JSON list of C-alpha atoms in Angstrom, two decimals:
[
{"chain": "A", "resi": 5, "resn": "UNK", "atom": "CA", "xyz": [-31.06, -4.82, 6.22]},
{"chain": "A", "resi": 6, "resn": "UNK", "atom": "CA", "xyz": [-34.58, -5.60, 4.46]},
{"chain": "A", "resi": 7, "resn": "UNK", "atom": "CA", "xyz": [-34.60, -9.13, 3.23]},
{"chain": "A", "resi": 8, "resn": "UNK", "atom": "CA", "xyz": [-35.05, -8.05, -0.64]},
{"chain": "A", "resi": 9, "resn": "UNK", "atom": "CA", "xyz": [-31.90, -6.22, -0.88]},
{"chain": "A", "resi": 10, "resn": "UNK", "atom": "CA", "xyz": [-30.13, -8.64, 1.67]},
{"chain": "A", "resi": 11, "resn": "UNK", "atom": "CA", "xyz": [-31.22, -11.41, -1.37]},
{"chain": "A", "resi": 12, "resn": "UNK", "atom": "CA", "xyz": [-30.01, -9.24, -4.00]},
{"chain": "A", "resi": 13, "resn": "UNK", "atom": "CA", "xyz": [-26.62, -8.38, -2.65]},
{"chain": "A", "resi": 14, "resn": "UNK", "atom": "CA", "xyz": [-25.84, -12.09, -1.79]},
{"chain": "A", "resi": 15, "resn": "UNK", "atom": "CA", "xyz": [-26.52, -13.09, -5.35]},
{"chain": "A", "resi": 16, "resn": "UNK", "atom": "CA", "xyz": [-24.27, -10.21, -6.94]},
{"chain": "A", "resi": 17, "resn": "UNK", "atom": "CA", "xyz": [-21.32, -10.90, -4.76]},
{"chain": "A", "resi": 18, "resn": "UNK", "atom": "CA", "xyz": [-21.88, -14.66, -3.40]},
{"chain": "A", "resi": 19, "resn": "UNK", "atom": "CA", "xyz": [-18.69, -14.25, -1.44]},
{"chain": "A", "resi": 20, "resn": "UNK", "atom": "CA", "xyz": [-20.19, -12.19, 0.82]},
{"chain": "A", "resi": 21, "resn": "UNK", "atom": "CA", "xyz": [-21.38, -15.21, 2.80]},
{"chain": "A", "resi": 22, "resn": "UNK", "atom": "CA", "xyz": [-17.88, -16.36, 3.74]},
{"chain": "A", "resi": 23, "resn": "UNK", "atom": "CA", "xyz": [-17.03, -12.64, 5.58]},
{"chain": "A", "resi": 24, "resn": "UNK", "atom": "CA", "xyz": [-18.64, -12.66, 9.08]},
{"chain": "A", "resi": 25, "resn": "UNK", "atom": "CA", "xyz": [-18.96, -9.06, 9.38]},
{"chain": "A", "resi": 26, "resn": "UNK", "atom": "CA", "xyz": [-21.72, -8.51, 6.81]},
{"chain": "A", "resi": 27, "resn": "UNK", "atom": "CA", "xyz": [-23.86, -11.64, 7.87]},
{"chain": "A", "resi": 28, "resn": "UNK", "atom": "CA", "xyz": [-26.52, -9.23, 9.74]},
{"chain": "A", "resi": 29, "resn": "UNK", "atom": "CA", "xyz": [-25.56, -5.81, 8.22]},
{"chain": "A", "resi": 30, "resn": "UNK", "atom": "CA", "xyz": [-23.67, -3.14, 5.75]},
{"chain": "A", "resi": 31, "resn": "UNK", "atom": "CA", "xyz": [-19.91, -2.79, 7.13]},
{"chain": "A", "resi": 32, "resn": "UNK", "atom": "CA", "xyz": [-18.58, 0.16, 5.44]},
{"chain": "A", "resi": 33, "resn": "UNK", "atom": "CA", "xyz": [-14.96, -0.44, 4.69]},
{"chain": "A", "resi": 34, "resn": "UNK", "atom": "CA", "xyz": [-13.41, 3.31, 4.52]},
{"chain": "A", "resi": 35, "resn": "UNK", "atom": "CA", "xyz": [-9.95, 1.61, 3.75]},
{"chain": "A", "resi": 36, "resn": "UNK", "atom": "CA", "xyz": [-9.51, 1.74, 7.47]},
{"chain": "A", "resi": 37, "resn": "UNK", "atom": "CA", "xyz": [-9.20, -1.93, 8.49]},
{"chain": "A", "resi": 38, "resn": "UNK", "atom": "CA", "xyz": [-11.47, -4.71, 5.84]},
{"chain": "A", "resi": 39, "resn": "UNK", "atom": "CA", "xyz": [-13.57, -7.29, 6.84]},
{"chain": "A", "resi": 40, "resn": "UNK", "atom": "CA", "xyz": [-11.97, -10.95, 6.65]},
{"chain": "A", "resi": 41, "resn": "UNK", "atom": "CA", "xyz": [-13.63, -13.89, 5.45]},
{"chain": "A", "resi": 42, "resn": "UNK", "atom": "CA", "xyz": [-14.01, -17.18, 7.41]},
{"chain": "A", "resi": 43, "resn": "UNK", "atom": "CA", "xyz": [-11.23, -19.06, 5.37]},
{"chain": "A", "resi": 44, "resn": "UNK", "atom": "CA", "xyz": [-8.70, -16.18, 6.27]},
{"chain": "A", "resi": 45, "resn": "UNK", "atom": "CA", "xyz": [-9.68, -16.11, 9.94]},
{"chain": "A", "resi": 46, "resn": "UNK", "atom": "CA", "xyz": [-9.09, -19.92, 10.15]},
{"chain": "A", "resi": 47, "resn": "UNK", "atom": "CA", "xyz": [-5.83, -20.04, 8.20]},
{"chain": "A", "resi": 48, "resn": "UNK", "atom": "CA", "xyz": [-4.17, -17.78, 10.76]},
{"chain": "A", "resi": 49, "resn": "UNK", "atom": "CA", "xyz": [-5.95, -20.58, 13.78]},
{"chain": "A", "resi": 50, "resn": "UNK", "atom": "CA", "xyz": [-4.65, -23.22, 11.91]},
{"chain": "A", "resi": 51, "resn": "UNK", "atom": "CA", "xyz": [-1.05, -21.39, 11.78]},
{"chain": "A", "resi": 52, "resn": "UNK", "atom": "CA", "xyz": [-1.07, -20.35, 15.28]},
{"chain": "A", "resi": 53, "resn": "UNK", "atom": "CA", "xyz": [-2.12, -24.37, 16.18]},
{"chain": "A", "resi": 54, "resn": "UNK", "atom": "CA", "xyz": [0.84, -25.37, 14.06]},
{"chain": "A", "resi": 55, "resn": "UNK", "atom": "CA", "xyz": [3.52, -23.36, 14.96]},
{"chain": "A", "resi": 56, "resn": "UNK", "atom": "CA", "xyz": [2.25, -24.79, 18.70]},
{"chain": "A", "resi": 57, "resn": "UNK", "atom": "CA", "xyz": [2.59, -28.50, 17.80]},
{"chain": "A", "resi": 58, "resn": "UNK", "atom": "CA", "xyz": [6.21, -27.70, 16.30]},
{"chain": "A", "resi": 59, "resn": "UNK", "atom": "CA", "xyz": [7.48, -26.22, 19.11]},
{"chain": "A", "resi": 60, "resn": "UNK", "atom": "CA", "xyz": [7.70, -22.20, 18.82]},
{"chain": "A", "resi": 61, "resn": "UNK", "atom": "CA", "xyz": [10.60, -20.80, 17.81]},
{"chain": "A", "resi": 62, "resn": "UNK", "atom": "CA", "xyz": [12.07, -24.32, 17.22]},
{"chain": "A", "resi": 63, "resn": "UNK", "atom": "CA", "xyz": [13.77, -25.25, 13.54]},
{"chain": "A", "resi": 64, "resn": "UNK", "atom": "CA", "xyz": [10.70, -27.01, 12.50]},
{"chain": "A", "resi": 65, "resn": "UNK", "atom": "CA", "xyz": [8.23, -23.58, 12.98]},
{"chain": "A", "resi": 66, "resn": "UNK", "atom": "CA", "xyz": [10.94, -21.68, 11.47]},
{"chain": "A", "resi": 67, "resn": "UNK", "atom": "CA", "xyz": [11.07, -23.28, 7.96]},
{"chain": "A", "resi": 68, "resn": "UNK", "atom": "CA", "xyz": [7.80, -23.95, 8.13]},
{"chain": "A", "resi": 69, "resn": "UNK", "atom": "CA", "xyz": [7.59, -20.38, 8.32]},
{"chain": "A", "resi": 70, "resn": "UNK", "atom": "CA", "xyz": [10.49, -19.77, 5.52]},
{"chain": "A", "resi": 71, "resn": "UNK", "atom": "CA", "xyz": [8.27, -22.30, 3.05]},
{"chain": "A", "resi": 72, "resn": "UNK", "atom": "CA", "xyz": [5.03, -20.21, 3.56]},
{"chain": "A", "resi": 73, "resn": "UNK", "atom": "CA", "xyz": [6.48, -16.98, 3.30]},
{"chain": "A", "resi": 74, "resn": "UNK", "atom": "CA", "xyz": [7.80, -17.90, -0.36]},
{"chain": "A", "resi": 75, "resn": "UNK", "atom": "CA", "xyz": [4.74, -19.86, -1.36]},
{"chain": "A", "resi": 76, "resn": "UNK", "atom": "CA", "xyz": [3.21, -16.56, 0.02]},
{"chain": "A", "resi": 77, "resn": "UNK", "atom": "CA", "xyz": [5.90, -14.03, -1.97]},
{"chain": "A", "resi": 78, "resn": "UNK", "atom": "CA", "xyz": [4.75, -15.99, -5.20]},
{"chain": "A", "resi": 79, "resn": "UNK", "atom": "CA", "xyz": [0.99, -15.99, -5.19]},
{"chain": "A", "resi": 80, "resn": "UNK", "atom": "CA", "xyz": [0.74, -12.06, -4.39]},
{"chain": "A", "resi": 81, "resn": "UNK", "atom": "CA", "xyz": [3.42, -11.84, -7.44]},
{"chain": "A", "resi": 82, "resn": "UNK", "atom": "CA", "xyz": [1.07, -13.01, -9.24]},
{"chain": "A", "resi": 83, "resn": "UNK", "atom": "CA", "xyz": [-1.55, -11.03, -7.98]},
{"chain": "A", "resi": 84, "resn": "UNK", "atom": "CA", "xyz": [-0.18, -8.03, -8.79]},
{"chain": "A", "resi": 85, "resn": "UNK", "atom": "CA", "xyz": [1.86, -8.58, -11.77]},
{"chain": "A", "resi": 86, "resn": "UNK", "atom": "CA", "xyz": [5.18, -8.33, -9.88]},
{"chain": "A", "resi": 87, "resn": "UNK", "atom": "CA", "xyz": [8.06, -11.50, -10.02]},
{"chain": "A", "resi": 88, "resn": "UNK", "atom": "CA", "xyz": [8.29, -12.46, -6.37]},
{"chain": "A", "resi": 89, "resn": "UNK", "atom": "CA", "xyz": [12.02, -11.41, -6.03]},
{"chain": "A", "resi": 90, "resn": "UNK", "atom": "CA", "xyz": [10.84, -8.19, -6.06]},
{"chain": "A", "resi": 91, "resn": "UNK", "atom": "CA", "xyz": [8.44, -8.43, -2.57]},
{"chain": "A", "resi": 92, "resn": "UNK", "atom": "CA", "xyz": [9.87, -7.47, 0.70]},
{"chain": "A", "resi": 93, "resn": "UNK", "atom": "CA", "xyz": [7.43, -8.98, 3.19]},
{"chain": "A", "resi": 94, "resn": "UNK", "atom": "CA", "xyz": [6.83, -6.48, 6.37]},
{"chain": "A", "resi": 95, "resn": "UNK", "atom": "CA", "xyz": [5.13, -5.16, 9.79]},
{"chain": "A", "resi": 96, "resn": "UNK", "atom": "CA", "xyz": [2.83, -2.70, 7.80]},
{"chain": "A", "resi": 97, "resn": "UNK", "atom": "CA", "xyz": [2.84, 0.22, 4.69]},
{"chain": "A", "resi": 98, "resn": "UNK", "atom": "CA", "xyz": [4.77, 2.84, 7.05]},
{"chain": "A", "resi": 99, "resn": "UNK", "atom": "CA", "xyz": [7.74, -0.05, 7.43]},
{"chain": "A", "resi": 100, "resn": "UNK", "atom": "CA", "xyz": [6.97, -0.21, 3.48]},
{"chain": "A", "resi": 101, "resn": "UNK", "atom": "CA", "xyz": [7.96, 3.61, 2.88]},
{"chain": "A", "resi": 102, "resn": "UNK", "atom": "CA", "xyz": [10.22, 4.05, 6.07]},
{"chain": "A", "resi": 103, "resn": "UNK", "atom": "CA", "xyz": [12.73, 1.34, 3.76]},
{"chain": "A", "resi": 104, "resn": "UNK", "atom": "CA", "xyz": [13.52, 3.77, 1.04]},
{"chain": "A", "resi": 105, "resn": "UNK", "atom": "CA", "xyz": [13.05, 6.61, 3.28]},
{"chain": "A", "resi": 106, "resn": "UNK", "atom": "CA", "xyz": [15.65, 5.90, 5.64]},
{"chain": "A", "resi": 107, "resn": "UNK", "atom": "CA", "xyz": [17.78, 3.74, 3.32]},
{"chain": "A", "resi": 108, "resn": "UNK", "atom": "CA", "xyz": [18.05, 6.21, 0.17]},
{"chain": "A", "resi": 109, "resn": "UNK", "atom": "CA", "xyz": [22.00, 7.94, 0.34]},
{"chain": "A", "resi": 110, "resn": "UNK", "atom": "CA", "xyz": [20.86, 11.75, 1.29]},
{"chain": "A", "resi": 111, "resn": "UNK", "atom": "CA", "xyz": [23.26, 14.65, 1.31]},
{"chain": "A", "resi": 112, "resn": "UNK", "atom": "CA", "xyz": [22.70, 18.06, 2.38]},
{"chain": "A", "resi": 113, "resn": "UNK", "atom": "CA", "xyz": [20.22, 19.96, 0.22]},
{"chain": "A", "resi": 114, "resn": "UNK", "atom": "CA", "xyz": [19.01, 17.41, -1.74]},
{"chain": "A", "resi": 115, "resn": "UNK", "atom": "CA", "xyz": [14.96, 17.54, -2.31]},
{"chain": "A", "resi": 116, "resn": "UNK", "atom": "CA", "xyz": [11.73, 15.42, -1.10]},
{"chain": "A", "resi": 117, "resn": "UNK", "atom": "CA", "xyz": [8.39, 16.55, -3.20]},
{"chain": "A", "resi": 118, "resn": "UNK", "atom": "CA", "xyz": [5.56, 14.87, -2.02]},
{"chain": "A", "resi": 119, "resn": "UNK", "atom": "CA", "xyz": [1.45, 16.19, -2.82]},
{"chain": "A", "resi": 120, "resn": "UNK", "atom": "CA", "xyz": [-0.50, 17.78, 0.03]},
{"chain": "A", "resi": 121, "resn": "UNK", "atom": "CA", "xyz": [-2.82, 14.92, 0.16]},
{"chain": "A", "resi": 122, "resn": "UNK", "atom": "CA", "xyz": [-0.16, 12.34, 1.57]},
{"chain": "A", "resi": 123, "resn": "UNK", "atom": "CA", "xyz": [-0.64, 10.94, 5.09]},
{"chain": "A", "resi": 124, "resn": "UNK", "atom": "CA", "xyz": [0.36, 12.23, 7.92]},
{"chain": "A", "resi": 125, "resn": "UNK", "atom": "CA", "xyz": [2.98, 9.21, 8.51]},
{"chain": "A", "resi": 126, "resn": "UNK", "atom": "CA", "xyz": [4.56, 10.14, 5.35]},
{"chain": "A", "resi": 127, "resn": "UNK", "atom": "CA", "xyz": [4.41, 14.10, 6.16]},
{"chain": "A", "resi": 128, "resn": "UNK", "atom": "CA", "xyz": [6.02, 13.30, 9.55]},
{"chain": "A", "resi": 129, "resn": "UNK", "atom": "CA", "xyz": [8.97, 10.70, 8.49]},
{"chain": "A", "resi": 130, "resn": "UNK", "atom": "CA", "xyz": [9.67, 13.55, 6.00]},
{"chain": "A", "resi": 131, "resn": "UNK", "atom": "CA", "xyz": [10.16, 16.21, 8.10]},
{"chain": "A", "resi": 132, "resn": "UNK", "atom": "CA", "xyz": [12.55, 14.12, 9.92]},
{"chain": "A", "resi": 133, "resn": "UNK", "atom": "CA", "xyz": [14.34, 13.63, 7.34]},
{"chain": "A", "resi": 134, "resn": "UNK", "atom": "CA", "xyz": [14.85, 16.96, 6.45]},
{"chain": "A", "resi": 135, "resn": "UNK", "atom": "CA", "xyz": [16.08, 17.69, 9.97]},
{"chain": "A", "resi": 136, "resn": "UNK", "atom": "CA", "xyz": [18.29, 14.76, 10.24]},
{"chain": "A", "resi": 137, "resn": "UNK", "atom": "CA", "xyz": [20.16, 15.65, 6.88]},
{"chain": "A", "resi": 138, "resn": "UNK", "atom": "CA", "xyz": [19.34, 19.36, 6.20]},
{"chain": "A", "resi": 139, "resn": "UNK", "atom": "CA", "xyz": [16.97, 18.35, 3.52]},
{"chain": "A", "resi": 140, "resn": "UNK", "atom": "CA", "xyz": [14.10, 20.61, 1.79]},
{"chain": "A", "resi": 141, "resn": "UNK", "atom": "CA", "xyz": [10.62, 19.13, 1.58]},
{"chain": "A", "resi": 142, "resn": "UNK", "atom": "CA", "xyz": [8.60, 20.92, -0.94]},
{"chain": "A", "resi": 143, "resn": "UNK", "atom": "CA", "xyz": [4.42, 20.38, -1.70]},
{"chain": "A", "resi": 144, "resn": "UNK", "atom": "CA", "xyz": [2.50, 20.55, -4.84]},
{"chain": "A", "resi": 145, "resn": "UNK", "atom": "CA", "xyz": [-1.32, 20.44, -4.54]},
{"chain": "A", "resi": 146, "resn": "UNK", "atom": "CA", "xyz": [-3.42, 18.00, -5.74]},
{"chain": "A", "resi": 147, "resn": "UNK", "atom": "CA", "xyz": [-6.42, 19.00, -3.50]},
{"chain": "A", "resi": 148, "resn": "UNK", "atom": "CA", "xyz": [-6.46, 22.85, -5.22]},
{"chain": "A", "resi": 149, "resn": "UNK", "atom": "CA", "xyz": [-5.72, 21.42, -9.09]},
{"chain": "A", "resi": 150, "resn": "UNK", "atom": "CA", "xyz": [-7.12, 17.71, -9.02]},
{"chain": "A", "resi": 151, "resn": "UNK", "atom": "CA", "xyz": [-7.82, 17.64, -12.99]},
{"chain": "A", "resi": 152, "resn": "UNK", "atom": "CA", "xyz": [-4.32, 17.12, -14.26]},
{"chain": "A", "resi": 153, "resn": "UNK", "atom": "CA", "xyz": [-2.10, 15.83, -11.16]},
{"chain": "A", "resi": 154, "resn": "UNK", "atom": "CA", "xyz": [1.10, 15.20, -13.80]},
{"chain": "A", "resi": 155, "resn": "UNK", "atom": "CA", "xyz": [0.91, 19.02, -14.77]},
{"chain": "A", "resi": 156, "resn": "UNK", "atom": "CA", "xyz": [0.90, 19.99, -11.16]},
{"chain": "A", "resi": 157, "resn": "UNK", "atom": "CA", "xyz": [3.47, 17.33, -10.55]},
{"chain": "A", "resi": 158, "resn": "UNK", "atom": "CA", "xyz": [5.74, 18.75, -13.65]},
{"chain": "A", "resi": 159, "resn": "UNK", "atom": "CA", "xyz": [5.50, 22.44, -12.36]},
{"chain": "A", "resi": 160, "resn": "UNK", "atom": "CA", "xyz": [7.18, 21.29, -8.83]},
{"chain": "A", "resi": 161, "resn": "UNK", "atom": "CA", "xyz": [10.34, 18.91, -9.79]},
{"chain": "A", "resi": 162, "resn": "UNK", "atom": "CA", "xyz": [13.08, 20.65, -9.38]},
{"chain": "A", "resi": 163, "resn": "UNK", "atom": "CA", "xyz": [16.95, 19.76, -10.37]},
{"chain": "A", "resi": 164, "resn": "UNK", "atom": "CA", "xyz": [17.63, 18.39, -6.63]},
{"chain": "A", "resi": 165, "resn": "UNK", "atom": "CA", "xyz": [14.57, 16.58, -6.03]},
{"chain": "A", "resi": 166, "resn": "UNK", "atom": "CA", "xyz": [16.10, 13.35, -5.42]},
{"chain": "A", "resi": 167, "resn": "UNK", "atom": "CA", "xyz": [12.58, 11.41, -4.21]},
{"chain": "A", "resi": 168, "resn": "UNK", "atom": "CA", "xyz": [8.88, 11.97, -5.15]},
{"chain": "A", "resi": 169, "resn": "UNK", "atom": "CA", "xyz": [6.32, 10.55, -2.96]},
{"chain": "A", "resi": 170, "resn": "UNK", "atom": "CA", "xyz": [2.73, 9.57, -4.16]},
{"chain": "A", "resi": 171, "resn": "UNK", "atom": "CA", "xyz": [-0.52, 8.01, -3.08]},
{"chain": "A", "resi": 172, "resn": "UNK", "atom": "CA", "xyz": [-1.92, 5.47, -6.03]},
{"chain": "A", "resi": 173, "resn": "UNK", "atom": "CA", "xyz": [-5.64, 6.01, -4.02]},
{"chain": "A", "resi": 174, "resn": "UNK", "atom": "CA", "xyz": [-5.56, 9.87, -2.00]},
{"chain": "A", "resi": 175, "resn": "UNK", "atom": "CA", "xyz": [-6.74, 8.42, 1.67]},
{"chain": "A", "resi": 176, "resn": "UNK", "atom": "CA", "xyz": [-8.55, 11.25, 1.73]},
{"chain": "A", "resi": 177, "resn": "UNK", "atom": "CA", "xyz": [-9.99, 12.89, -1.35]},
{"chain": "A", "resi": 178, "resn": "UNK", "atom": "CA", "xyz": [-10.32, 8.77, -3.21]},
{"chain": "A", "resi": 179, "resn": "UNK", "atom": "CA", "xyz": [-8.95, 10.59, -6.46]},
{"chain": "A", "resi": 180, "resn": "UNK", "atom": "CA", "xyz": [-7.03, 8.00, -8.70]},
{"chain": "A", "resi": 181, "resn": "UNK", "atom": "CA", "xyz": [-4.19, 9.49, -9.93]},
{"chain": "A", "resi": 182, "resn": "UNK", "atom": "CA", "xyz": [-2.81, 8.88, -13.64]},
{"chain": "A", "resi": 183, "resn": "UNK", "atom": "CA", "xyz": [0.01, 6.39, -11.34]},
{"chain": "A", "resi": 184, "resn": "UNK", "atom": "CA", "xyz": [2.48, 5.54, -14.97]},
{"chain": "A", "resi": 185, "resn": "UNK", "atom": "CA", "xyz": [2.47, 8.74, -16.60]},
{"chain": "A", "resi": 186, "resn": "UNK", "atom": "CA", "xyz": [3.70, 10.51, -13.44]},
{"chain": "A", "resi": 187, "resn": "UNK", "atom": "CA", "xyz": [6.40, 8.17, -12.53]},
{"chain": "A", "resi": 188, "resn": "UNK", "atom": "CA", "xyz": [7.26, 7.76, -16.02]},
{"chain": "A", "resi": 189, "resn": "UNK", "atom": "CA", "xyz": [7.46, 11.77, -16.08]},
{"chain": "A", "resi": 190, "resn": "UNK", "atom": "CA", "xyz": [9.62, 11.33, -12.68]},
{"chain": "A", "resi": 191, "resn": "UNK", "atom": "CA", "xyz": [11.83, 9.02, -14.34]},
{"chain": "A", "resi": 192, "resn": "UNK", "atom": "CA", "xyz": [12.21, 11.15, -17.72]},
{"chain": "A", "resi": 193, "resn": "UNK", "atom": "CA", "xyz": [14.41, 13.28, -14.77]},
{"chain": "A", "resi": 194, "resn": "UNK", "atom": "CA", "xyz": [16.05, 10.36, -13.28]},
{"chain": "A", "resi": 195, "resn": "UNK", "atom": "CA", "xyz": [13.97, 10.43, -9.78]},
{"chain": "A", "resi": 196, "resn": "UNK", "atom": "CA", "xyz": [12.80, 8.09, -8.06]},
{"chain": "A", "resi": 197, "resn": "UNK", "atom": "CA", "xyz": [9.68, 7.43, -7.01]},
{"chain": "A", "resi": 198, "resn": "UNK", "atom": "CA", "xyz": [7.80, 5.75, -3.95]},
{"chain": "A", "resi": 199, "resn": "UNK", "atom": "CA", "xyz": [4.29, 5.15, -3.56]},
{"chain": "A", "resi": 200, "resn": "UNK", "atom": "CA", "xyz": [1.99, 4.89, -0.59]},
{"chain": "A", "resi": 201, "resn": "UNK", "atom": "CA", "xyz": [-0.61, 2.19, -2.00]},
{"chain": "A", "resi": 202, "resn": "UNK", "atom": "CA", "xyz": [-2.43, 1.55, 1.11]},
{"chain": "A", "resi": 203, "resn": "UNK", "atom": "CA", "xyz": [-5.80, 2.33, -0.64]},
{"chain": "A", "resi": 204, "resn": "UNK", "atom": "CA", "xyz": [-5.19, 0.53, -3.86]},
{"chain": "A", "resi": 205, "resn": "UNK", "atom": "CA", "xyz": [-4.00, -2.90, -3.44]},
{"chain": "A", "resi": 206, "resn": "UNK", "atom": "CA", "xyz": [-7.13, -4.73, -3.30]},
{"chain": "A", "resi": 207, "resn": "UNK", "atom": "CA", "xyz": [-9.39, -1.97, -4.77]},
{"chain": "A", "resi": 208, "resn": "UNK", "atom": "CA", "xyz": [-8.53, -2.43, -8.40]},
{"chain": "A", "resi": 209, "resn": "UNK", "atom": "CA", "xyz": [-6.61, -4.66, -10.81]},
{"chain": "A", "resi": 210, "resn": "UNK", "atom": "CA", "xyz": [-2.70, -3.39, -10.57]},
{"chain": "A", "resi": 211, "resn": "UNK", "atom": "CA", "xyz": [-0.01, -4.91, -12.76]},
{"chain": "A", "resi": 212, "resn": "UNK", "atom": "CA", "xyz": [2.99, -3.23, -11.14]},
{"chain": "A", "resi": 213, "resn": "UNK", "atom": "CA", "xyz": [5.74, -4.28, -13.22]},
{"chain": "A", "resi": 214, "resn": "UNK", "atom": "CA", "xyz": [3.86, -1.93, -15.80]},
{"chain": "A", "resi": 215, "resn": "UNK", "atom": "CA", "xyz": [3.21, 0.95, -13.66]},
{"chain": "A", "resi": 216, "resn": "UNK", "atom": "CA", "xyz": [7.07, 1.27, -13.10]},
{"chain": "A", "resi": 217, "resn": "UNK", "atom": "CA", "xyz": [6.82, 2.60, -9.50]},
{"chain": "A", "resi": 218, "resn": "UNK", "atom": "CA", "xyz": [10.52, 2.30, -7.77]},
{"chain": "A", "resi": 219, "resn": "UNK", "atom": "CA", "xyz": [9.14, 1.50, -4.27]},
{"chain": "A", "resi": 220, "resn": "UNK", "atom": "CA", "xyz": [5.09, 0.34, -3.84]},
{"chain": "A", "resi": 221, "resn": "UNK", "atom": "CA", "xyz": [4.77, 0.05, -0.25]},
{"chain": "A", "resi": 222, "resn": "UNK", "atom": "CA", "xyz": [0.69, -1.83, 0.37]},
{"chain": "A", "resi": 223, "resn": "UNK", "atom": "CA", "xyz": [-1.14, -3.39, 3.01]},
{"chain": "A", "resi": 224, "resn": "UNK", "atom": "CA", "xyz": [-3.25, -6.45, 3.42]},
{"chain": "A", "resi": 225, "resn": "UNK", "atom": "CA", "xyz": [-5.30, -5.59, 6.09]},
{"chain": "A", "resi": 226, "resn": "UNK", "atom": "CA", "xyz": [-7.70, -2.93, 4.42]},
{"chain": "A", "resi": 227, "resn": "UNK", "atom": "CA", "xyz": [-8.86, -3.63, 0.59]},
{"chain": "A", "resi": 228, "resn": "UNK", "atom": "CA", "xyz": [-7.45, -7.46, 0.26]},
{"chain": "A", "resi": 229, "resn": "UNK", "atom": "CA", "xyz": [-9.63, -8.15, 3.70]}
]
């Protein structure tokens, strides 16, 4: 990186300094794994040394590790505009949407509609389903008719759809879709609705107690670095 835009960039975004990754270069986050900053990289030393001293797996480490997973629960509440009784801390974003997935009360013939631009995880886990419980998975297109994603979305419920799946960020197209007005047009139907936010949480400002989503399964590791 030339010096003049290596000054420039460190005095828009000071915070750069803290994230080893971009000390001697550009590191393109594609939303595949984010850089962390230093503070991050030594909070999880400074966990692994104390859960060490107490004694792994002993009473101490585990309400130590109780205590920070609340304090945790509350600040990315707040974060995100969510009350913290309404976080489920887990492994990853496919544990996330695998919860409602498998846990939802299917019978034979209901309805899955999910976009063609969902991930492959979410294409796969839904073709189990539908083998697993005689289940029809049907696909509107938000890569042929990107303009007006609740139109396309309208056209495809159907009176059995019993669960509509959506990306807040496409993973691969980056096309923010208009997130409230399509559950909210879900909703006017009585379906619920589960979203893959892997490429959102982190990548804009998200109040999701407004946005009304049923299920908002996110990751930490990408956007939130």
């Amino acid at each position: 990186m030339n010096s003049q835009l290596d000054r420039h960039i460190d005095q828009q975004t000071p915070h750069r300094r803290q994230i080893p990754a971009l000390r001697d270069k550009i590191y393109g986050n594609y939303g595949g794994q984010g850089p962390m900053p230093q503070p991050a990289l030594e909070t999880i030393a400074q966990a692994h040394q104390h859960l060490q001293s107490a004694g792994p797996f002993s009473s101490a480490a585990n309400q130590w590790l109780q205590d920070e997973s609340q304090l945790l629960r509350q600040r990315m509440a707040t974060a995100l505009g969510a009350s913290p009784e309404s976080l489920t801390l887990t492994e990853d974003v496919t544990v996330g949407c695998n919860i409602p997935l498998w846990g939802l009360p299917w019978q034979a013939g209901d309805r899955i509609l999910l976009s063609d631009c969902e991930h492959p995880g979410i294409f796969a886990a839904a073709r189990e389903l539908s083998r697993r419980y005689d289940l029809a998975v049907d696909v509107f297109s938000l890569l042929r008719s990107p303009d007006d994603p609740a139109a396309s979305l309208a056209q495809a419920l159907q009176p059995r759809t019993r669960l509509v799946i959506l990306s807040h960020i496409l993973w691969n197209t980056g096309q923010l879709l208009p997130l409230k007005a399509m559950v909210y047009l879900c909703h006017s139907q009585s379906v619920p609705v589960l979203i893959d936010a892997a490429q959102s949480v982190g990548m804009l400002p998200l109040t999701l107690d407004q946005l009304g989503a049923d299920f908002y399964a996110f990751t930490g590791h990408k956007w939130w670095c």
